[in-house]
mmCIF file of C-alpha atoms and ligand atoms in Angstrom:
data_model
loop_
_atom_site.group_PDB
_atom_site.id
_atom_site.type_symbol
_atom_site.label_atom_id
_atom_site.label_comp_id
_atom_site.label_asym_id
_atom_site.label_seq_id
_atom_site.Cartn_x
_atom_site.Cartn_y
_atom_site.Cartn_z
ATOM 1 C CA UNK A 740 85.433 -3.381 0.887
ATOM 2 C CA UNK A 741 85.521 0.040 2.528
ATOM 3 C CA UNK A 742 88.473 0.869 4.499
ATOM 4 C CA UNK A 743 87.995 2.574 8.274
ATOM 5 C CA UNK A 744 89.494 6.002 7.680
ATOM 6 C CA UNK A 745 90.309 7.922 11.410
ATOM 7 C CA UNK A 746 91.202 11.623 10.758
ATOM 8 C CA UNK A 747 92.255 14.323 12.700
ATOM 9 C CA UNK A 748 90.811 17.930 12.825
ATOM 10 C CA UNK A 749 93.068 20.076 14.512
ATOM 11 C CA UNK A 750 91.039 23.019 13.701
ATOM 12 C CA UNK A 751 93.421 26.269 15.041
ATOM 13 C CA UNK A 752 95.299 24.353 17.650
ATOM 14 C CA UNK A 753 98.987 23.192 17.587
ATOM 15 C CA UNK A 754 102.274 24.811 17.008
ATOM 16 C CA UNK A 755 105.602 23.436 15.398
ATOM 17 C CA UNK A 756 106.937 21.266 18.283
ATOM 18 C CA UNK A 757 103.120 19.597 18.947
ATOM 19 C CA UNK A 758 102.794 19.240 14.551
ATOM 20 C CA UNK A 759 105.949 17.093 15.550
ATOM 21 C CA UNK A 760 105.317 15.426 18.394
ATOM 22 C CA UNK A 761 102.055 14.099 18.017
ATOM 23 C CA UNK A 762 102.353 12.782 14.152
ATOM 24 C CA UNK A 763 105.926 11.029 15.324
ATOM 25 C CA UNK A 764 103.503 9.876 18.388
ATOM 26 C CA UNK A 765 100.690 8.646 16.810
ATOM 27 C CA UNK A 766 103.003 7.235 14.074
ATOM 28 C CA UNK A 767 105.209 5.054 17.017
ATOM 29 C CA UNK A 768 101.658 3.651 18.110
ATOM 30 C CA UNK A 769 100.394 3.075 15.038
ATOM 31 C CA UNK A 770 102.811 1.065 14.299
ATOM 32 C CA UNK A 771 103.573 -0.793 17.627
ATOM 33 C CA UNK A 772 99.594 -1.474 17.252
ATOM 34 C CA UNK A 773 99.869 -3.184 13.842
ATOM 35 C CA UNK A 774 103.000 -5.601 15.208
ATOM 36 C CA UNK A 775 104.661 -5.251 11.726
ATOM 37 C CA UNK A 776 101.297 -5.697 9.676
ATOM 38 C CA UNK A 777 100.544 -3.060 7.232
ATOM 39 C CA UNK A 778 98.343 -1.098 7.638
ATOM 40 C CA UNK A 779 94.338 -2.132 7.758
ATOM 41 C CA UNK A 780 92.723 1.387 8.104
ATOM 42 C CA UNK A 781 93.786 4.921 7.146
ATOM 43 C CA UNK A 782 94.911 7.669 9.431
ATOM 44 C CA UNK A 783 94.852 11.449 8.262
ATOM 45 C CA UNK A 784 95.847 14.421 10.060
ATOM 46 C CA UNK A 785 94.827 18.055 9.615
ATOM 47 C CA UNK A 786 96.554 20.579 11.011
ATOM 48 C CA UNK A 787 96.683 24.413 10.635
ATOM 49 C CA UNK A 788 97.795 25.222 6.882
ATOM 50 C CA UNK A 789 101.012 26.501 8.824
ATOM 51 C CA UNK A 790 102.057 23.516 9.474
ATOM 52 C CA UNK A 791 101.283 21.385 6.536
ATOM 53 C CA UNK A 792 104.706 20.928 5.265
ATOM 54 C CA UNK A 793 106.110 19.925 8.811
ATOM 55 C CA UNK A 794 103.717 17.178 9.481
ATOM 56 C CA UNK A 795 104.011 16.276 6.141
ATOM 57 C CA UNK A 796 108.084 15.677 5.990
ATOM 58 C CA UNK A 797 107.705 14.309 9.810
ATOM 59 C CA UNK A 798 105.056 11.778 8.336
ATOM 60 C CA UNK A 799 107.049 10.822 5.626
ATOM 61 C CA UNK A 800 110.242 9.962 8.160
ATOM 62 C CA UNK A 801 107.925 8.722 10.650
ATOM 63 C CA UNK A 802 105.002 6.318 8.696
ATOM 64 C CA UNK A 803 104.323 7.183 5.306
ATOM 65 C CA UNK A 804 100.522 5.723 5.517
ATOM 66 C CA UNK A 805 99.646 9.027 8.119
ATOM 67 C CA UNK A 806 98.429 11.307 5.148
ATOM 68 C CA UNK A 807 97.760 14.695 5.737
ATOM 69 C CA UNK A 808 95.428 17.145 4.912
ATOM 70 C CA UNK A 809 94.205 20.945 4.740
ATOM 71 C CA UNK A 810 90.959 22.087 6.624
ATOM 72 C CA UNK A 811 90.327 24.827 3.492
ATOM 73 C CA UNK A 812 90.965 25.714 0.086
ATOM 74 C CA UNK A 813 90.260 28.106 -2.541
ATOM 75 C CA UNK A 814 88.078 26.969 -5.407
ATOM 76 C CA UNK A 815 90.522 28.890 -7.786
ATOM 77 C CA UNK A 816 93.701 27.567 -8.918
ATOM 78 C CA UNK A 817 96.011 30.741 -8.535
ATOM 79 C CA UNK A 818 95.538 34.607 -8.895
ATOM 80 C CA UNK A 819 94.775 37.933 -6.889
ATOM 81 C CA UNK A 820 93.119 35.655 -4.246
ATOM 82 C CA UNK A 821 94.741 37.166 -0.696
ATOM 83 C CA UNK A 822 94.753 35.043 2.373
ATOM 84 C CA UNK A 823 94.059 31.839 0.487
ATOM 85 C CA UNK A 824 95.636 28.798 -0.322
ATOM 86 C CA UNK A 825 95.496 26.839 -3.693
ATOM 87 C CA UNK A 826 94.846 22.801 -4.820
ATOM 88 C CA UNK A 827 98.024 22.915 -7.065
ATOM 89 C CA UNK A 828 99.856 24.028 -3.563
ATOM 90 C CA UNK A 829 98.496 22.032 -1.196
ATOM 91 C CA UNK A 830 99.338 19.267 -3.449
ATOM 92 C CA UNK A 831 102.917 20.451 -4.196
ATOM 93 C CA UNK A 832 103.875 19.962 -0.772
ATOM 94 C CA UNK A 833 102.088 16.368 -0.280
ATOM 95 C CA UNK A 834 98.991 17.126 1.140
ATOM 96 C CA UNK A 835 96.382 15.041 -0.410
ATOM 97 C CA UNK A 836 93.332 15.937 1.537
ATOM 98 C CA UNK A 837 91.160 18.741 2.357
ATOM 99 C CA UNK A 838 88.404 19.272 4.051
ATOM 100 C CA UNK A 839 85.156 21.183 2.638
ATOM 101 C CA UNK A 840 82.470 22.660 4.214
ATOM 102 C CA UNK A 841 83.160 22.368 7.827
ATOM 103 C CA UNK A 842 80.320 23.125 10.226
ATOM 104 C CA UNK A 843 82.406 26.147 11.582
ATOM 105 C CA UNK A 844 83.479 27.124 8.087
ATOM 106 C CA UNK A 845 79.768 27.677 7.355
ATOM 107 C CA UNK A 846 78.974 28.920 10.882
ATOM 108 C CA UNK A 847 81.654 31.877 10.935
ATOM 109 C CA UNK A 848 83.085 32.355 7.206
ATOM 110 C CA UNK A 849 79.756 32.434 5.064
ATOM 111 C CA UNK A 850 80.328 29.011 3.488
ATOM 112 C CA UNK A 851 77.443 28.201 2.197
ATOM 113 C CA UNK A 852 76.174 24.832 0.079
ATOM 114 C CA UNK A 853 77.000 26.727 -3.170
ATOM 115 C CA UNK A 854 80.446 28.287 -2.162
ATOM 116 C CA UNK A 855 81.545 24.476 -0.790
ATOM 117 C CA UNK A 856 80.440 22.494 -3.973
ATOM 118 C CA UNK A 857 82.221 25.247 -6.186
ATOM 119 C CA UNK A 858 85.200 23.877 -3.904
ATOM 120 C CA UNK A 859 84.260 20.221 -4.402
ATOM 121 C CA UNK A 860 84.102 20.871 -7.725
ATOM 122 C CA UNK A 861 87.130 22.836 -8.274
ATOM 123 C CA UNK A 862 89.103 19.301 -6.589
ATOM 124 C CA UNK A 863 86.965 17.186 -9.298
ATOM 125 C CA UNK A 864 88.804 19.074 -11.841
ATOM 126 C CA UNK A 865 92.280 19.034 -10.706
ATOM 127 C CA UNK A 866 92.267 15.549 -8.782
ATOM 128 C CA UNK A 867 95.197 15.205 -7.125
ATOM 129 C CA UNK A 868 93.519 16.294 -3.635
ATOM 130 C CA UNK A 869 90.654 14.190 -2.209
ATOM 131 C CA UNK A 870 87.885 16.348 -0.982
ATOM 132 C CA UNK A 871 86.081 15.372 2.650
ATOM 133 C CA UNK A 872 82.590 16.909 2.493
ATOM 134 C CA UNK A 873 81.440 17.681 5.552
ATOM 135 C CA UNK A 874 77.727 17.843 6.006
ATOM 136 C CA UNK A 875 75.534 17.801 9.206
ATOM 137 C CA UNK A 876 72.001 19.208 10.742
ATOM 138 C CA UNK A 877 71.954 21.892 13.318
ATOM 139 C CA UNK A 878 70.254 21.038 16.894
ATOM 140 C CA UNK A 879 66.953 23.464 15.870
ATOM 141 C CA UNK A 880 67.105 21.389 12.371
ATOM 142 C CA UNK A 881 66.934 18.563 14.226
ATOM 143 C CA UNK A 882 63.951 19.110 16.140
ATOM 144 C CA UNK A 883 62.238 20.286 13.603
ATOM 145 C CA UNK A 884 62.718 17.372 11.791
ATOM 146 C CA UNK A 885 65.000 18.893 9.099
ATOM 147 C CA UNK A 886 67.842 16.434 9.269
ATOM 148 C CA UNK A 887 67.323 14.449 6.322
ATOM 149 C CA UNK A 888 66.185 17.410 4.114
ATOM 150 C CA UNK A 889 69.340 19.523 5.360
ATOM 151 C CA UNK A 890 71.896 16.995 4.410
ATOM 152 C CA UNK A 891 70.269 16.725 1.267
ATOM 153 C CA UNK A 892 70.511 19.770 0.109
ATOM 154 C CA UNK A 893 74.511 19.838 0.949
ATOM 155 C CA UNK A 894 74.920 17.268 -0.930
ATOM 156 C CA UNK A 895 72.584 18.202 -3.959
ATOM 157 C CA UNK A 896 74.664 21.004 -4.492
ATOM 158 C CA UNK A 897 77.663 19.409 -4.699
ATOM 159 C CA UNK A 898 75.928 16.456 -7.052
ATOM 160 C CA UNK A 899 74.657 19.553 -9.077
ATOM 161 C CA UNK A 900 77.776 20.512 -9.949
ATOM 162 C CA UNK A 901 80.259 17.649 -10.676
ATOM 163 C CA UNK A 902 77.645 14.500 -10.888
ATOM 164 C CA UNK A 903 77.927 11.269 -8.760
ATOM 165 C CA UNK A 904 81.093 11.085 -10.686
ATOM 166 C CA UNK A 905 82.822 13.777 -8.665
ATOM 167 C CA UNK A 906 82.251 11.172 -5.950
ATOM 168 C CA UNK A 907 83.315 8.653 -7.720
ATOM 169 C CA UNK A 908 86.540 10.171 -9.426
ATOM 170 C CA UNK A 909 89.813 8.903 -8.388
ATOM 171 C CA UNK A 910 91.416 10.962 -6.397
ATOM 172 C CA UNK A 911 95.448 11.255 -5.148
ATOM 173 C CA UNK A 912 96.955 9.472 -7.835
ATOM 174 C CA UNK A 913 94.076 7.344 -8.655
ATOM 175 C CA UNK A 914 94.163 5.697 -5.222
ATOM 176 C CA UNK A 915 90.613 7.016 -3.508
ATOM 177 C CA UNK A 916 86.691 8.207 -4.262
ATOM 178 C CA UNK A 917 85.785 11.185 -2.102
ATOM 179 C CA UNK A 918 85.059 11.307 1.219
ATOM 180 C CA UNK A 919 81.644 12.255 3.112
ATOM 181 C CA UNK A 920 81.396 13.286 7.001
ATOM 182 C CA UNK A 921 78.761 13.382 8.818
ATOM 183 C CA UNK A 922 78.493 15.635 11.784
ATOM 184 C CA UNK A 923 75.792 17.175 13.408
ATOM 185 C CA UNK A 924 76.554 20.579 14.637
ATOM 186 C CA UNK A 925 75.261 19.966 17.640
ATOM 187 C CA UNK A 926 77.520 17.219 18.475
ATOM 188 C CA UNK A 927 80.914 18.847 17.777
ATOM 189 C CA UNK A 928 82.905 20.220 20.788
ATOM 190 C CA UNK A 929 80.271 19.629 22.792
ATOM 191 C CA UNK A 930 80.675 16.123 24.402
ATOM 192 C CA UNK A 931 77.371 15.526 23.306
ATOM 193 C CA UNK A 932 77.800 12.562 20.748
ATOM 194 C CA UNK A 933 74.883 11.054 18.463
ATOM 195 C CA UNK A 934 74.107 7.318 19.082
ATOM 196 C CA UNK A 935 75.312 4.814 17.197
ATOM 197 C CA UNK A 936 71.915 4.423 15.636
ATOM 198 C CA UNK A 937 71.093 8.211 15.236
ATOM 199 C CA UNK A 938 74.644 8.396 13.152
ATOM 200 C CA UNK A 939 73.813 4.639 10.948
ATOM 201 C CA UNK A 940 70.037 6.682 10.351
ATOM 202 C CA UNK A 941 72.240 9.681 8.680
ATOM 203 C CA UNK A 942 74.603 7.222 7.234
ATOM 204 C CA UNK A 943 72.131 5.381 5.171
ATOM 205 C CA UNK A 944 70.370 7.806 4.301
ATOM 206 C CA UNK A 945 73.485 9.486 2.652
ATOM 207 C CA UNK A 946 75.011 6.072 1.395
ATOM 208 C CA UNK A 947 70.842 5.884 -0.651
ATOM 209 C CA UNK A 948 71.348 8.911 -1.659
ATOM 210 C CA UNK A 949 74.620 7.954 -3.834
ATOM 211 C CA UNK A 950 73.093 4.723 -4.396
ATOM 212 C CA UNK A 951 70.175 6.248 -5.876
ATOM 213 C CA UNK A 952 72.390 7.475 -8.807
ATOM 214 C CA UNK A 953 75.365 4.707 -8.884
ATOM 215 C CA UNK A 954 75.492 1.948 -6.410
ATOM 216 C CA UNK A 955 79.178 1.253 -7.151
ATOM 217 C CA UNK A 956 80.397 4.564 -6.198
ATOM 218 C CA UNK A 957 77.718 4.645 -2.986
ATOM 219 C CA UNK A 958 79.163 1.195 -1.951
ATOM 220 C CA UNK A 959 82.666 2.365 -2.138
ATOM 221 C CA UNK A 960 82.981 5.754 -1.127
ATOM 222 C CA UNK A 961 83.784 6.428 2.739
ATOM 223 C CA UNK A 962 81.125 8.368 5.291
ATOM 224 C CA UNK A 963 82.699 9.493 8.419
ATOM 225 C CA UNK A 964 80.742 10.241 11.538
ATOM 226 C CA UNK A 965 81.867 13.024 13.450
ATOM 227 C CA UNK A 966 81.243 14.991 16.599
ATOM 228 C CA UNK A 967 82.750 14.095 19.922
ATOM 229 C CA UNK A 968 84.225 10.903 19.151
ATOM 230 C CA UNK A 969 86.602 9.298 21.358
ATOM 231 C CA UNK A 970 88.283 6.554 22.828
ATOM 232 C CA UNK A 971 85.117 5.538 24.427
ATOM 233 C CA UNK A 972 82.403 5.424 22.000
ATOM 234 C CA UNK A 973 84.662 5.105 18.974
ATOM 235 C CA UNK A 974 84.224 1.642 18.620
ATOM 236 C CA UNK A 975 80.822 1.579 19.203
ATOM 237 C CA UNK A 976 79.994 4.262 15.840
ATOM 238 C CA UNK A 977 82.407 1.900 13.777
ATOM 239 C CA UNK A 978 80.863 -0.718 14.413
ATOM 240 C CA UNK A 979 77.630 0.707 12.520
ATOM 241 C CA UNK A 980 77.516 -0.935 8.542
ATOM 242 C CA UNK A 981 77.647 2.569 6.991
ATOM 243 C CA UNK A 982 80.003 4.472 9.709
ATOM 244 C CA UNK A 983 83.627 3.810 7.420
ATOM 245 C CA UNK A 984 85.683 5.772 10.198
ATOM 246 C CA UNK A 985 85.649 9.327 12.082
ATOM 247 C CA UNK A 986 86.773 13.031 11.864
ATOM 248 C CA UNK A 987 87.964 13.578 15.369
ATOM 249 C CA UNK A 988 88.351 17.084 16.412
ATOM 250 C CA UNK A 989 89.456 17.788 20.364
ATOM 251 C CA UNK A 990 90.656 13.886 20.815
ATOM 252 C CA UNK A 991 92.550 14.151 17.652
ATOM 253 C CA UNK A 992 94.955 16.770 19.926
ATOM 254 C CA UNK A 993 96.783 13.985 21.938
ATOM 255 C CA UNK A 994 98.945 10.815 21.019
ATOM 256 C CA UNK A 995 97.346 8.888 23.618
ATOM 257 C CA UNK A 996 93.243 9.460 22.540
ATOM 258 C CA UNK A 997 93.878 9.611 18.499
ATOM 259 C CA UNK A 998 95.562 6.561 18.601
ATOM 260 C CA UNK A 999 93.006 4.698 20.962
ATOM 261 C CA UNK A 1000 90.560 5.660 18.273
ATOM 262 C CA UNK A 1001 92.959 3.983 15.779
ATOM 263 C CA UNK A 1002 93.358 1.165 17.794
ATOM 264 C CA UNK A 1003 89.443 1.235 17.582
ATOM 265 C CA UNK A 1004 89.712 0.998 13.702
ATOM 266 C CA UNK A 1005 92.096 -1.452 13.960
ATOM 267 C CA UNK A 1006 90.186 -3.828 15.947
ATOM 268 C CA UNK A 1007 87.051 -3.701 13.494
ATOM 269 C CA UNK A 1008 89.322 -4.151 10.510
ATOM 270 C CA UNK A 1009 90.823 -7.737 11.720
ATOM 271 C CA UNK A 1010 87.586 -8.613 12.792
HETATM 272 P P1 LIG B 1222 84.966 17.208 17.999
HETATM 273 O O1 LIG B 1222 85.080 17.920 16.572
HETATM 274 O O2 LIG B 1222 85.489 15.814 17.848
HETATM 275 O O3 LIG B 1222 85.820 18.045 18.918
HETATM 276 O O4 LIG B 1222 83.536 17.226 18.394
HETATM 277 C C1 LIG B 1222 84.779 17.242 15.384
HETATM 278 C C2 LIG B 1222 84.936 18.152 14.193
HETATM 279 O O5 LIG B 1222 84.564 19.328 14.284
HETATM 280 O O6 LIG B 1222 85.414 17.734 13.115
#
């Protein structure tokens, strides 16, 4: 069985007292929530690279089950690389997440299918970081009927370089497959959120796509849906067979939406 995974994307917002103050937050209602149970979905939180260490040591004190994760990394290991930020570093200071491939990464920073697999491909090889591929359709792709054919392609080029294997690879200490999510770029930031059934479409058609090569690994590997999810319609996309959680970008931001999008999770995972 899939777990529901709810993560955070801060994206360039927070400072040292929020980075406290919201994982201590969310981790007090997280846990208030679950009356002394463990656990039943996963939370993740990515905030600036900054502040990976800090939410890191305040989620260890606070509830070691809030991972945390990076929003970038290089696809090289170490070297004359300025500005970026490693796997074997991220890693070193607990963070076993990143995300790859963000809409905005491709939008303003040049990402491009090839650049984001080589990044995929470069956490297949060390494995001790689970990469979150983020994939997702423009609005003019969308009306022009591209969606299929455009998430395709991001994730051929991944497949092209590490296999169905790279999905299927242990990550973190043997603990997780990679993660997929789905958001359409015109649904992020913008209030504007896809149905339930316009996200499950996407969703299956991703979860064939592994399928089509190893049905184990498609079966078992998590697909977020993402763009303007919150407390409202969170439970709603969950709900959908093939919607295994949420990246959550401007409700991530405050104790009291994030964790009514955990409670969300919550509710589907004891039902
Ligand atoms: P949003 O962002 O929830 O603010 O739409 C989602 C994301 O970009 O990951």
């Amino acid at each position: 069985m899939r777990r529901l995974l709810v993560a955070g994307n801060w994206k360039m917002h927070g400072d040292v007292t929020m980075t406290t103050e919201l994982v201590e937050g969310v981790a007090a209602k997280v846990v208030s929530m679950s009356e002394g149970k463990d656990l039943s979905y996963e939370v993740l939180v990515c905030p600036p690279s900054i502040y990976l260490s800090k939410a890191v040591d305040v989620a260890g004190r606070a509830l070691s089950e809030i991972k945390v994760g990076a929003q970038n990394v290089s696809e090289h290991s170490h070297g004359a690389y300025t500005g970026e930020i490693s796997l074997p570093m991220l890693s070193e200071i607990g963070c076993g997440y990143v995300l790859l491939g963000h809409s905005e990464r491709r939008q303003y920073y040049g990402e491009t299918n090839e650049s984001v697999a080589k990044k995929f491909a470069a956490c297949t090889a060390f494995g001790d970081v689970v990469p979150v591929l983020c994939v997702g359709e423009s609005l003019a792709e969308r009306e022009a009927g591209l969606t299929e054919q455009v998430v395709e392609n991001q994730i051929q080029a991944v497949l092209d370089l590490v296999g169905i294997e790279g999905f299927g690879k242990k990550y973190l200490q043997n603990t997780k497959n990679a993660v997929i999510a789905y958001e359409p770029v015109w649904a992020i930031g913008t209030g504007k959120t896809a149905t339930p059934e316009q996200a499950q479409e996407v969703h299956a058609f991703i979860r064939e796509m592994l399928a089509s090569l190893d049905r184990g690994i498609a079966d078992s590997t998590q697909i977020l849906y993402g763009g303007s999810v919150k407390p409202s319609n969170a439970l709603e996309l969950f709900a959908q067979k093939d919607i295994d959680g949420g990246l959550i970008g401007g409700a991530s931001l405050e104790i009291e939406s994030f964790s009514e999008i955990c409670k969300a999770a919550q509710k589907l995972a004891e039902s």
